[in-house]
């Protein structure tokens, strides 16, 4: 039994059954606080860890948007859940090539990942936050969140009754099964905060995650351990727990004042529209011995059977900022 499972069983014995939302929140807080989960030795690999090309496209999209917004001088580059800091590192390189030099602000709850970010970005001046509300007031935002929203907890309902986790048959179990409907107050609150910030100070946010374009019913809670799916109630705190992002709900919550979301585009289509294939060719030509690696990474990021279709991209922007490229 994992240490967190022991703690959860004690909690359930004293408090009674806990909601799926409370379970997911406790598991992920424990999970991320204690480890760097990325890469082949870890539990899962994210797009920026597959290839620098992913973050370079994000950097290029943000830089182009900033140029078309009239190159405002002061800007905050904000990332939600920056992981190892790899996306920031590769995106900043592109941003700086165009003359943009933003202040860097991270929203990150994990002490271990804050240390990893500090180490990878040692020459950078970074401010860390628990949420967006402590950002310094004023400058517009360039905000990025890759695979952040999927880690925020969801509620599940069966026939209108909230689903809970109980202790039964010697382990943890769900108190009911059936047709499941999910929602997520934490995601809604985070998307509304992004919208509220953009409404006051202007700017643009790029949100990339796996999920669906329209709100729909279904159980999407899933867990991954050592690159394999694992039952969500197994090994609490020792495996990543996620649920698909409902982009319709996210766009609605982010539409604060006159802030609006763009259309949702699949990751594969978006990266191709931004020119990832030309970038792959240039990288492969410059490093012929790495050519196979570059094209494999391109396929992983863009092929419909790999990350290309399941992962999606949406932008949120204030009315005085143009929509980033790739959403037309
Ligand atoms: N964006 C990174 C990492 C994705 S994993 C990448 O693409 O590689 C999820 C990230 O969100 C981790 O950095 C994790 O520590 C952070 N995180 C998860 N829940 C959080 C929360 N409630 N508040 C702040 N950060 C959180």
PDB file of C-alpha atoms in Angstrom, residues 52-327:
ATOM      1  CA  UNK A  52      12.612  21.475 -29.264  1.00  0.00           C
ATOM      2  CA  UNK A  53      10.454  22.025 -32.379  1.00  0.00           C
ATOM      3  CA  UNK A  54       7.270  22.049 -30.290  1.00  0.00           C
ATOM      4  CA  UNK A  55       8.263  25.023 -28.121  1.00  0.00           C
ATOM      5  CA  UNK A  56       9.900  26.774 -31.076  1.00  0.00           C
ATOM      6  CA  UNK A  57       6.507  26.842 -32.827  1.00  0.00           C
ATOM      7  CA  UNK A  58       4.927  28.261 -29.657  1.00  0.00           C
ATOM      8  CA  UNK A  59       7.681  30.892 -29.429  1.00  0.00           C
ATOM      9  CA  UNK A  60       7.202  31.791 -33.103  1.00  0.00           C
ATOM     10  CA  UNK A  61       3.414  32.091 -32.710  1.00  0.00           C
ATOM     11  CA  UNK A  62       3.782  34.358 -29.659  1.00  0.00           C
ATOM     12  CA  UNK A  63       6.508  36.494 -31.255  1.00  0.00           C
ATOM     13  CA  UNK A  64       4.423  37.005 -34.397  1.00  0.00           C
ATOM     14  CA  UNK A  65       1.402  37.946 -32.305  1.00  0.00           C
ATOM     15  CA  UNK A  66       3.485  40.441 -30.311  1.00  0.00           C
ATOM     16  CA  UNK A  67       4.792  42.044 -33.533  1.00  0.00           C
ATOM     17  CA  UNK A  68       1.249  42.450 -34.838  1.00  0.00           C
ATOM     18  CA  UNK A  69       0.151  43.883 -31.469  1.00  0.00           C
ATOM     19  CA  UNK A  70       2.630  46.733 -32.072  1.00  0.00           C
ATOM     20  CA  UNK A  71       5.602  45.354 -30.095  1.00  0.00           C
ATOM     21  CA  UNK A  72       4.633  46.583 -26.606  1.00  0.00           C
ATOM     22  CA  UNK A  73       7.792  47.002 -24.487  1.00  0.00           C
ATOM     23  CA  UNK A  74       6.929  45.399 -21.175  1.00  0.00           C
ATOM     24  CA  UNK A  75       5.524  41.900 -21.207  1.00  0.00           C
ATOM     25  CA  UNK A  76       5.186  38.950 -18.885  1.00  0.00           C
ATOM     26  CA  UNK A  77       5.872  35.438 -20.185  1.00  0.00           C
ATOM     27  CA  UNK A  78       3.759  33.248 -17.917  1.00  0.00           C
ATOM     28  CA  UNK A  79       3.696  29.475 -17.907  1.00  0.00           C
ATOM     29  CA  UNK A  80       1.283  27.303 -15.942  1.00  0.00           C
ATOM     30  CA  UNK A  81       2.839  24.019 -14.779  1.00  0.00           C
ATOM     31  CA  UNK A  82       6.144  24.406 -16.650  1.00  0.00           C
ATOM     32  CA  UNK A  83       7.427  20.907 -15.785  1.00  0.00           C
ATOM     33  CA  UNK A  84      11.190  20.831 -16.259  1.00  0.00           C
ATOM     34  CA  UNK A  85      11.219  24.307 -17.882  1.00  0.00           C
ATOM     35  CA  UNK A  86      12.096  22.869 -21.301  1.00  0.00           C
ATOM     36  CA  UNK A  87       9.233  24.581 -23.132  1.00  0.00           C
ATOM     37  CA  UNK A  88      10.193  27.971 -21.667  1.00  0.00           C
ATOM     38  CA  UNK A  89      13.832  27.501 -22.578  1.00  0.00           C
ATOM     39  CA  UNK A  90      13.154  26.688 -26.233  1.00  0.00           C
ATOM     40  CA  UNK A  91      10.375  29.286 -26.637  1.00  0.00           C
ATOM     41  CA  UNK A  92      12.467  32.071 -25.067  1.00  0.00           C
ATOM     42  CA  UNK A  93      15.271  31.452 -27.554  1.00  0.00           C
ATOM     43  CA  UNK A  94      12.844  32.202 -30.398  1.00  0.00           C
ATOM     44  CA  UNK A  95      11.234  35.163 -28.595  1.00  0.00           C
ATOM     45  CA  UNK A  96      14.637  36.770 -28.003  1.00  0.00           C
ATOM     46  CA  UNK A  97      15.638  36.383 -31.659  1.00  0.00           C
ATOM     47  CA  UNK A  98      12.796  38.772 -32.486  1.00  0.00           C
ATOM     48  CA  UNK A  99      13.845  41.323 -29.853  1.00  0.00           C
ATOM     49  CA  UNK A 100      11.303  40.355 -27.218  1.00  0.00           C
ATOM     50  CA  UNK A 101      12.638  40.064 -23.665  1.00  0.00           C
ATOM     51  CA  UNK A 102       9.766  39.367 -21.275  1.00  0.00           C
ATOM     52  CA  UNK A 103       9.790  38.963 -17.495  1.00  0.00           C
ATOM     53  CA  UNK A 104       9.303  35.295 -16.607  1.00  0.00           C
ATOM     54  CA  UNK A 105       6.616  34.128 -14.185  1.00  0.00           C
ATOM     55  CA  UNK A 106       5.783  30.505 -13.393  1.00  0.00           C
ATOM     56  CA  UNK A 107       2.729  29.060 -11.680  1.00  0.00           C
ATOM     57  CA  UNK A 108       4.075  25.831 -10.217  1.00  0.00           C
ATOM     58  CA  UNK A 109       3.077  23.972  -7.075  1.00  0.00           C
ATOM     59  CA  UNK A 110       5.807  21.308  -6.996  1.00  0.00           C
ATOM     60  CA  UNK A 111       8.974  22.142  -5.019  1.00  0.00           C
ATOM     61  CA  UNK A 112      10.940  19.473  -6.903  1.00  0.00           C
ATOM     62  CA  UNK A 113       9.902  20.813 -10.300  1.00  0.00           C
ATOM     63  CA  UNK A 114      10.619  24.400  -9.171  1.00  0.00           C
ATOM     64  CA  UNK A 115      14.181  23.210  -8.453  1.00  0.00           C
ATOM     65  CA  UNK A 116      14.405  21.533 -11.877  1.00  0.00           C
ATOM     66  CA  UNK A 117      13.160  24.749 -13.561  1.00  0.00           C
ATOM     67  CA  UNK A 118      15.693  26.784 -11.600  1.00  0.00           C
ATOM     68  CA  UNK A 119      18.509  24.499 -12.701  1.00  0.00           C
ATOM     69  CA  UNK A 120      17.606  24.377 -16.415  1.00  0.00           C
ATOM     70  CA  UNK A 121      16.966  28.135 -16.577  1.00  0.00           C
ATOM     71  CA  UNK A 122      19.808  29.124 -14.246  1.00  0.00           C
ATOM     72  CA  UNK A 123      20.672  32.308 -16.127  1.00  0.00           C
ATOM     73  CA  UNK A 124      17.069  33.567 -16.020  1.00  0.00           C
ATOM     74  CA  UNK A 125      15.324  35.751 -13.475  1.00  0.00           C
ATOM     75  CA  UNK A 126      12.122  33.857 -12.605  1.00  0.00           C
ATOM     76  CA  UNK A 127       9.286  34.581 -10.181  1.00  0.00           C
ATOM     77  CA  UNK A 128       7.225  31.627  -8.962  1.00  0.00           C
ATOM     78  CA  UNK A 129       3.557  31.799  -7.982  1.00  0.00           C
ATOM     79  CA  UNK A 130       0.853  29.557  -6.564  1.00  0.00           C
ATOM     80  CA  UNK A 131      -1.710  31.151  -8.902  1.00  0.00           C
ATOM     81  CA  UNK A 132      -2.133  34.014 -11.378  1.00  0.00           C
ATOM     82  CA  UNK A 133      -3.538  36.442  -8.816  1.00  0.00           C
ATOM     83  CA  UNK A 134      -0.063  37.358  -7.492  1.00  0.00           C
ATOM     84  CA  UNK A 135       1.343  38.410 -10.895  1.00  0.00           C
ATOM     85  CA  UNK A 136       2.656  41.997 -10.834  1.00  0.00           C
ATOM     86  CA  UNK A 137      -0.034  44.315 -12.243  1.00  0.00           C
ATOM     87  CA  UNK A 138       0.410  46.116 -15.537  1.00  0.00           C
ATOM     88  CA  UNK A 139       2.105  44.506 -18.548  1.00  0.00           C
ATOM     89  CA  UNK A 140       0.240  42.289 -21.019  1.00  0.00           C
ATOM     90  CA  UNK A 141       0.652  38.516 -20.857  1.00  0.00           C
ATOM     91  CA  UNK A 142       2.036  35.904 -23.163  1.00  0.00           C
ATOM     92  CA  UNK A 143       0.716  32.843 -21.356  1.00  0.00           C
ATOM     93  CA  UNK A 144       1.331  29.167 -22.118  1.00  0.00           C
ATOM     94  CA  UNK A 145      -0.168  26.065 -20.510  1.00  0.00           C
ATOM     95  CA  UNK A 146       0.814  22.686 -21.953  1.00  0.00           C
ATOM     96  CA  UNK A 147      -0.673  19.598 -20.265  1.00  0.00           C
ATOM     97  CA  UNK A 148      -1.564  21.690 -17.216  1.00  0.00           C
ATOM     98  CA  UNK A 149      -5.365  21.674 -17.261  1.00  0.00           C
ATOM     99  CA  UNK A 150      -5.561  17.869 -17.563  1.00  0.00           C
ATOM    100  CA  UNK A 151      -3.908  17.561 -14.127  1.00  0.00           C
ATOM    101  CA  UNK A 152      -6.480  19.782 -12.373  1.00  0.00           C
ATOM    102  CA  UNK A 153      -9.193  17.746 -10.630  1.00  0.00           C
ATOM    103  CA  UNK A 154     -12.587  16.877 -12.127  1.00  0.00           C
ATOM    104  CA  UNK A 155     -15.861  15.975 -10.458  1.00  0.00           C
ATOM    105  CA  UNK A 156     -17.773  12.947 -11.702  1.00  0.00           C
ATOM    106  CA  UNK A 157     -21.528  12.451 -11.509  1.00  0.00           C
ATOM    107  CA  UNK A 158     -23.624   9.322 -12.038  1.00  0.00           C
ATOM    108  CA  UNK A 159     -27.340  10.043 -12.493  1.00  0.00           C
ATOM    109  CA  UNK A 160     -26.807  13.492 -10.988  1.00  0.00           C
ATOM    110  CA  UNK A 161     -25.129  12.143  -7.829  1.00  0.00           C
ATOM    111  CA  UNK A 162     -21.477  12.985  -7.234  1.00  0.00           C
ATOM    112  CA  UNK A 163     -19.224   9.934  -7.456  1.00  0.00           C
ATOM    113  CA  UNK A 164     -17.064   9.163  -4.433  1.00  0.00           C
ATOM    114  CA  UNK A 165     -14.206   6.937  -3.381  1.00  0.00           C
ATOM    115  CA  UNK A 166     -14.746   4.494  -0.501  1.00  0.00           C
ATOM    116  CA  UNK A 167     -12.790   1.719   1.208  1.00  0.00           C
ATOM    117  CA  UNK A 168     -14.276  -1.619   0.151  1.00  0.00           C
ATOM    118  CA  UNK A 169     -13.096  -5.172  -0.390  1.00  0.00           C
ATOM    119  CA  UNK A 170      -9.682  -4.418   1.117  1.00  0.00           C
ATOM    120  CA  UNK A 171      -8.936  -1.483  -1.191  1.00  0.00           C
ATOM    121  CA  UNK A 172     -10.206   1.773  -2.624  1.00  0.00           C
ATOM    122  CA  UNK A 173     -13.319   1.588  -4.803  1.00  0.00           C
ATOM    123  CA  UNK A 174     -15.835   3.919  -6.457  1.00  0.00           C
ATOM    124  CA  UNK A 175     -19.179   4.125  -4.646  1.00  0.00           C
ATOM    125  CA  UNK A 176     -21.184   3.974  -7.900  1.00  0.00           C
ATOM    126  CA  UNK A 177     -20.810   3.178 -11.602  1.00  0.00           C
ATOM    127  CA  UNK A 178     -22.919   4.044 -14.608  1.00  0.00           C
ATOM    128  CA  UNK A 179     -23.052   6.817 -17.211  1.00  0.00           C
ATOM    129  CA  UNK A 180     -20.610   9.444 -16.034  1.00  0.00           C
ATOM    130  CA  UNK A 181     -20.715  13.190 -16.524  1.00  0.00           C
ATOM    131  CA  UNK A 182     -17.633  15.236 -15.607  1.00  0.00           C
ATOM    132  CA  UNK A 183     -17.049  18.857 -14.813  1.00  0.00           C
ATOM    133  CA  UNK A 184     -14.212  20.771 -13.186  1.00  0.00           C
ATOM    134  CA  UNK A 185     -14.662  23.800 -10.943  1.00  0.00           C
ATOM    135  CA  UNK A 186     -10.835  24.142 -10.605  1.00  0.00           C
ATOM    136  CA  UNK A 187     -10.354  24.304 -14.358  1.00  0.00           C
ATOM    137  CA  UNK A 188     -13.247  26.722 -14.751  1.00  0.00           C
ATOM    138  CA  UNK A 189     -11.757  28.944 -12.032  1.00  0.00           C
ATOM    139  CA  UNK A 190      -8.303  28.870 -13.623  1.00  0.00           C
ATOM    140  CA  UNK A 191      -9.675  29.646 -17.110  1.00  0.00           C
ATOM    141  CA  UNK A 192     -11.750  32.521 -15.669  1.00  0.00           C
ATOM    142  CA  UNK A 193      -8.649  33.909 -13.976  1.00  0.00           C
ATOM    143  CA  UNK A 194      -6.790  33.821 -17.309  1.00  0.00           C
ATOM    144  CA  UNK A 195      -9.730  35.657 -18.899  1.00  0.00           C
ATOM    145  CA  UNK A 196      -9.882  38.207 -16.069  1.00  0.00           C
ATOM    146  CA  UNK A 197      -6.142  38.920 -16.312  1.00  0.00           C
ATOM    147  CA  UNK A 198      -6.287  39.331 -20.104  1.00  0.00           C
ATOM    148  CA  UNK A 199      -9.334  41.570 -19.787  1.00  0.00           C
ATOM    149  CA  UNK A 200      -7.472  43.971 -17.482  1.00  0.00           C
ATOM    150  CA  UNK A 201      -3.964  43.979 -18.974  1.00  0.00           C
ATOM    151  CA  UNK A 202      -4.300  42.524 -22.494  1.00  0.00           C
ATOM    152  CA  UNK A 203      -2.333  39.786 -24.165  1.00  0.00           C
ATOM    153  CA  UNK A 204      -2.766  36.249 -25.382  1.00  0.00           C
ATOM    154  CA  UNK A 205      -2.792  32.728 -23.932  1.00  0.00           C
ATOM    155  CA  UNK A 206      -2.064  29.431 -25.701  1.00  0.00           C
ATOM    156  CA  UNK A 207      -3.534  26.343 -24.111  1.00  0.00           C
ATOM    157  CA  UNK A 208      -2.541  22.889 -25.352  1.00  0.00           C
ATOM    158  CA  UNK A 209      -3.956  19.680 -23.935  1.00  0.00           C
ATOM    159  CA  UNK A 210      -5.798  16.503 -24.761  1.00  0.00           C
ATOM    160  CA  UNK A 211      -9.512  16.662 -24.676  1.00  0.00           C
ATOM    161  CA  UNK A 212     -12.666  17.291 -26.638  1.00  0.00           C
ATOM    162  CA  UNK A 213     -14.130  20.242 -28.526  1.00  0.00           C
ATOM    163  CA  UNK A 214     -17.680  19.913 -27.174  1.00  0.00           C
ATOM    164  CA  UNK A 215     -18.877  19.147 -23.667  1.00  0.00           C
ATOM    165  CA  UNK A 216     -19.962  15.496 -23.629  1.00  0.00           C
ATOM    166  CA  UNK A 217     -20.635  12.763 -21.107  1.00  0.00           C
ATOM    167  CA  UNK A 218     -18.150   9.964 -20.451  1.00  0.00           C
ATOM    168  CA  UNK A 219     -15.533   8.774 -17.979  1.00  0.00           C
ATOM    169  CA  UNK A 220     -12.140  10.217 -18.985  1.00  0.00           C
ATOM    170  CA  UNK A 221     -10.294   9.780 -15.698  1.00  0.00           C
ATOM    171  CA  UNK A 222      -7.092   7.932 -16.490  1.00  0.00           C
ATOM    172  CA  UNK A 223      -3.785   7.142 -14.954  1.00  0.00           C
ATOM    173  CA  UNK A 224      -0.381   6.473 -16.419  1.00  0.00           C
ATOM    174  CA  UNK A 225       2.557   4.783 -14.742  1.00  0.00           C
ATOM    175  CA  UNK A 226       5.823   3.938 -16.512  1.00  0.00           C
ATOM    176  CA  UNK A 227       4.221   4.807 -19.866  1.00  0.00           C
ATOM    177  CA  UNK A 228       1.352   2.303 -19.384  1.00  0.00           C
ATOM    178  CA  UNK A 229      -2.285   2.916 -18.494  1.00  0.00           C
ATOM    179  CA  UNK A 230      -3.088   1.882 -14.927  1.00  0.00           C
ATOM    180  CA  UNK A 231      -6.437   1.854 -13.042  1.00  0.00           C
ATOM    181  CA  UNK A 232      -7.068   5.324 -11.515  1.00  0.00           C
ATOM    182  CA  UNK A 233      -7.516   3.929  -8.003  1.00  0.00           C
ATOM    183  CA  UNK A 234      -4.278   1.901  -8.086  1.00  0.00           C
ATOM    184  CA  UNK A 235      -1.092   3.200  -6.436  1.00  0.00           C
ATOM    185  CA  UNK A 236      -2.484   6.532  -5.165  1.00  0.00           C
ATOM    186  CA  UNK A 237       0.137   9.285  -5.330  1.00  0.00           C
ATOM    187  CA  UNK A 238       2.565   7.135  -7.327  1.00  0.00           C
ATOM    188  CA  UNK A 239       1.002   7.589 -10.766  1.00  0.00           C
ATOM    189  CA  UNK A 240      -0.170  10.542 -12.823  1.00  0.00           C
ATOM    190  CA  UNK A 241      -3.949  11.090 -12.799  1.00  0.00           C
ATOM    191  CA  UNK A 242      -5.554  13.106 -15.586  1.00  0.00           C
ATOM    192  CA  UNK A 243      -8.897  13.687 -17.266  1.00  0.00           C
ATOM    193  CA  UNK A 244      -9.651  15.021 -20.730  1.00  0.00           C
ATOM    194  CA  UNK A 245     -10.077  18.767 -21.007  1.00  0.00           C
ATOM    195  CA  UNK A 246     -13.523  20.016 -21.995  1.00  0.00           C
ATOM    196  CA  UNK A 247     -12.454  22.876 -24.277  1.00  0.00           C
ATOM    197  CA  UNK A 248     -16.004  24.158 -24.692  1.00  0.00           C
ATOM    198  CA  UNK A 249     -16.257  24.732 -20.921  1.00  0.00           C
ATOM    199  CA  UNK A 250     -12.737  26.185 -20.826  1.00  0.00           C
ATOM    200  CA  UNK A 251     -13.465  28.690 -23.617  1.00  0.00           C
ATOM    201  CA  UNK A 252     -16.692  29.717 -21.918  1.00  0.00           C
ATOM    202  CA  UNK A 253     -15.020  30.301 -18.545  1.00  0.00           C
ATOM    203  CA  UNK A 254     -12.171  32.259 -20.146  1.00  0.00           C
ATOM    204  CA  UNK A 255     -14.577  34.621 -21.961  1.00  0.00           C
ATOM    205  CA  UNK A 256     -14.475  37.362 -19.332  1.00  0.00           C
ATOM    206  CA  UNK A 257     -15.487  40.906 -20.415  1.00  0.00           C
ATOM    207  CA  UNK A 258     -14.439  41.222 -24.047  1.00  0.00           C
ATOM    208  CA  UNK A 259     -11.837  38.444 -23.907  1.00  0.00           C
ATOM    209  CA  UNK A 260     -12.565  35.646 -26.382  1.00  0.00           C
ATOM    210  CA  UNK A 261     -11.312  32.198 -27.354  1.00  0.00           C
ATOM    211  CA  UNK A 262     -10.307  31.277 -30.902  1.00  0.00           C
ATOM    212  CA  UNK A 263     -11.458  28.143 -32.668  1.00  0.00           C
ATOM    213  CA  UNK A 264     -10.000  24.893 -31.377  1.00  0.00           C
ATOM    214  CA  UNK A 265      -7.413  23.295 -33.693  1.00  0.00           C
ATOM    215  CA  UNK A 266      -5.753  19.890 -33.488  1.00  0.00           C
ATOM    216  CA  UNK A 267      -2.108  20.004 -32.411  1.00  0.00           C
ATOM    217  CA  UNK A 268      -0.953  18.336 -35.628  1.00  0.00           C
ATOM    218  CA  UNK A 269      -2.743  20.821 -37.852  1.00  0.00           C
ATOM    219  CA  UNK A 270      -1.639  23.810 -35.764  1.00  0.00           C
ATOM    220  CA  UNK A 271       2.046  22.822 -35.727  1.00  0.00           C
ATOM    221  CA  UNK A 272       1.979  22.220 -39.485  1.00  0.00           C
ATOM    222  CA  UNK A 273       0.323  25.570 -40.164  1.00  0.00           C
ATOM    223  CA  UNK A 274       3.111  27.205 -38.174  1.00  0.00           C
ATOM    224  CA  UNK A 275       5.764  25.514 -40.288  1.00  0.00           C
ATOM    225  CA  UNK A 276       7.015  22.633 -38.164  1.00  0.00           C
ATOM    226  CA  UNK A 277       7.762  20.547 -41.280  1.00  0.00           C
ATOM    227  CA  UNK A 278      10.155  23.176 -42.649  1.00  0.00           C
ATOM    228  CA  UNK A 279      11.765  23.454 -39.216  1.00  0.00           C
ATOM    229  CA  UNK A 280      12.247  19.664 -39.117  1.00  0.00           C
ATOM    230  CA  UNK A 281      13.863  19.737 -42.540  1.00  0.00           C
ATOM    231  CA  UNK A 282      16.254  22.512 -41.478  1.00  0.00           C
ATOM    232  CA  UNK A 283      17.190  20.662 -38.282  1.00  0.00           C
ATOM    233  CA  UNK A 284      17.691  17.394 -40.167  1.00  0.00           C
ATOM    234  CA  UNK A 285      19.855  19.073 -42.828  1.00  0.00           C
ATOM    235  CA  UNK A 286      21.973  20.763 -40.175  1.00  0.00           C
ATOM    236  CA  UNK A 287      22.466  17.470 -38.262  1.00  0.00           C
ATOM    237  CA  UNK A 288      22.316  14.620 -40.817  1.00  0.00           C
ATOM    238  CA  UNK A 289      23.190  12.022 -38.158  1.00  0.00           C
ATOM    239  CA  UNK A 290      20.095  13.113 -36.172  1.00  0.00           C
ATOM    240  CA  UNK A 291      17.779  13.188 -39.170  1.00  0.00           C
ATOM    241  CA  UNK A 292      15.846  10.011 -38.209  1.00  0.00           C
ATOM    242  CA  UNK A 293      15.345  11.284 -34.675  1.00  0.00           C
ATOM    243  CA  UNK A 294      14.014  14.623 -35.939  1.00  0.00           C
ATOM    244  CA  UNK A 295      11.489  12.999 -38.301  1.00  0.00           C
ATOM    245  CA  UNK A 296      10.347  10.514 -35.644  1.00  0.00           C
ATOM    246  CA  UNK A 297       9.724  13.431 -33.282  1.00  0.00           C
ATOM    247  CA  UNK A 298       7.839  15.293 -36.009  1.00  0.00           C
ATOM    248  CA  UNK A 299       5.616  12.240 -36.521  1.00  0.00           C
ATOM    249  CA  UNK A 300       4.991  11.833 -32.779  1.00  0.00           C
ATOM    250  CA  UNK A 301       3.914  15.457 -32.445  1.00  0.00           C
ATOM    251  CA  UNK A 302       1.777  15.712 -35.571  1.00  0.00           C
ATOM    252  CA  UNK A 303       0.496  12.311 -36.788  1.00  0.00           C
ATOM    253  CA  UNK A 304      -3.204  11.730 -36.235  1.00  0.00           C
ATOM    254  CA  UNK A 305      -2.450   8.294 -34.740  1.00  0.00           C
ATOM    255  CA  UNK A 306       0.031   9.761 -32.254  1.00  0.00           C
ATOM    256  CA  UNK A 307      -0.398  13.181 -30.562  1.00  0.00           C
ATOM    257  CA  UNK A 308      -1.655  15.065 -33.629  1.00  0.00           C
ATOM    258  CA  UNK A 309      -5.424  14.617 -33.224  1.00  0.00           C
ATOM    259  CA  UNK A 310      -5.991  13.888 -29.540  1.00  0.00           C
ATOM    260  CA  UNK A 311      -4.071  16.994 -28.469  1.00  0.00           C
ATOM    261  CA  UNK A 312      -5.643  20.333 -29.262  1.00  0.00           C
ATOM    262  CA  UNK A 313      -4.694  23.995 -29.139  1.00  0.00           C
ATOM    263  CA  UNK A 314      -6.826  27.017 -28.328  1.00  0.00           C
ATOM    264  CA  UNK A 315      -5.892  30.674 -27.899  1.00  0.00           C
ATOM    265  CA  UNK A 316      -7.544  33.207 -25.602  1.00  0.00           C
ATOM    266  CA  UNK A 317      -6.971  36.876 -26.340  1.00  0.00           C
ATOM    267  CA  UNK A 318      -7.959  40.370 -25.360  1.00  0.00           C
ATOM    268  CA  UNK A 319      -9.688  42.399 -28.102  1.00  0.00           C
ATOM    269  CA  UNK A 320      -6.660  44.698 -28.596  1.00  0.00           C
ATOM    270  CA  UNK A 321      -4.441  41.708 -29.429  1.00  0.00           C
ATOM    271  CA  UNK A 322      -4.584  39.795 -32.733  1.00  0.00           C
ATOM    272  CA  UNK A 323      -5.319  36.067 -32.794  1.00  0.00           C
ATOM    273  CA  UNK A 324      -2.099  34.019 -32.995  1.00  0.00           C
ATOM    274  CA  UNK A 325      -1.379  32.342 -36.334  1.00  0.00           C
ATOM    275  CA  UNK A 326      -2.692  28.853 -37.064  1.00  0.00           C
ATOM    276  CA  UNK A 327      -6.306  29.216 -35.891  1.00  0.00           C
TER     277      UNK A 327
END
